[in-house]
mmCIF file of C-alpha atoms in Angstrom:
data_model
loop_
_atom_site.group_PDB
_atom_site.id
_atom_site.type_symbol
_atom_site.label_atom_id
_atom_site.label_comp_id
_atom_site.label_asym_id
_atom_site.label_seq_id
_atom_site.Cartn_x
_atom_site.Cartn_y
_atom_site.Cartn_z
ATOM 1 C CA MET A 2 0.000 0.000 0.000
ATOM 2 C CA VAL A 3 2.662 2.518 1.035
ATOM 3 C CA LEU A 4 4.934 1.389 -1.809
ATOM 4 C CA VAL A 5 2.178 2.040 -4.363
ATOM 5 C CA LEU A 6 1.572 5.509 -2.912
ATOM 6 C CA LEU A 7 5.289 6.319 -3.010
ATOM 7 C CA TRP A 8 5.504 5.024 -6.601
ATOM 8 C CA GLN A 9 2.566 7.183 -7.730
ATOM 9 C CA PHE A 10 4.021 10.178 -5.846
ATOM 10 C CA SER A 11 7.403 9.790 -7.552
ATOM 11 C CA ILE A 12 5.736 9.548 -10.984
ATOM 12 C CA GLY A 13 3.607 12.618 -10.228
ATOM 13 C CA THR A 14 6.577 14.690 -9.079
ATOM 14 C CA ARG A 15 8.533 13.630 -12.175
ATOM 15 C CA LEU A 16 5.675 14.723 -14.455
ATOM 16 C CA VAL A 17 5.280 18.031 -12.611
ATOM 17 C CA SER A 18 9.021 18.717 -12.789
ATOM 18 C CA GLN A 19 9.043 18.012 -16.544
ATOM 19 C CA ILE A 20 6.053 20.324 -17.082
ATOM 20 C CA LEU A 21 7.710 23.059 -14.979
ATOM 21 C CA LEU A 22 10.963 22.711 -16.944
ATOM 22 C CA LYS A 23 9.095 22.962 -20.262
ATOM 23 C CA SER A 24 7.103 26.003 -19.126
ATOM 24 C CA VAL A 25 10.213 27.748 -17.781
ATOM 25 C CA ARG A 26 12.044 27.040 -21.043
ATOM 26 C CA MET A 27 9.143 28.411 -23.113
ATOM 27 C CA VAL A 28 8.876 31.520 -20.919
ATOM 28 C CA SER A 29 12.620 32.143 -21.113
ATOM 29 C CA LEU A 30 12.514 31.744 -24.903
ATOM 30 C CA ALA A 31 9.542 34.096 -25.125
ATOM 31 C CA PHE A 32 10.693 36.788 -22.677
ATOM 32 C CA GLY A 33 14.482 36.412 -23.004
ATOM 33 C CA PRO A 34 14.923 38.620 -26.112
ATOM 34 C CA MET A 35 12.547 41.292 -24.754
ATOM 35 C CA LEU A 36 14.375 41.434 -21.412
ATOM 36 C CA THR A 37 17.802 41.629 -23.041
ATOM 37 C CA ARG A 38 16.509 44.300 -25.437
ATOM 38 C CA ASN A 39 15.203 46.357 -22.501
ATOM 39 C CA PHE A 40 18.448 46.033 -20.531
ATOM 40 C CA ARG A 41 20.650 47.120 -23.444
#
């Protein structure tokens, strides 16, 4: 029972971390040029 919960929790955290990495990458690609343009 506890092993199944831990297994599902690890899979969930892995999915969430992948989604966060993808969103951060997309945001950095979208806002990176604008931020560098504003700073220069």
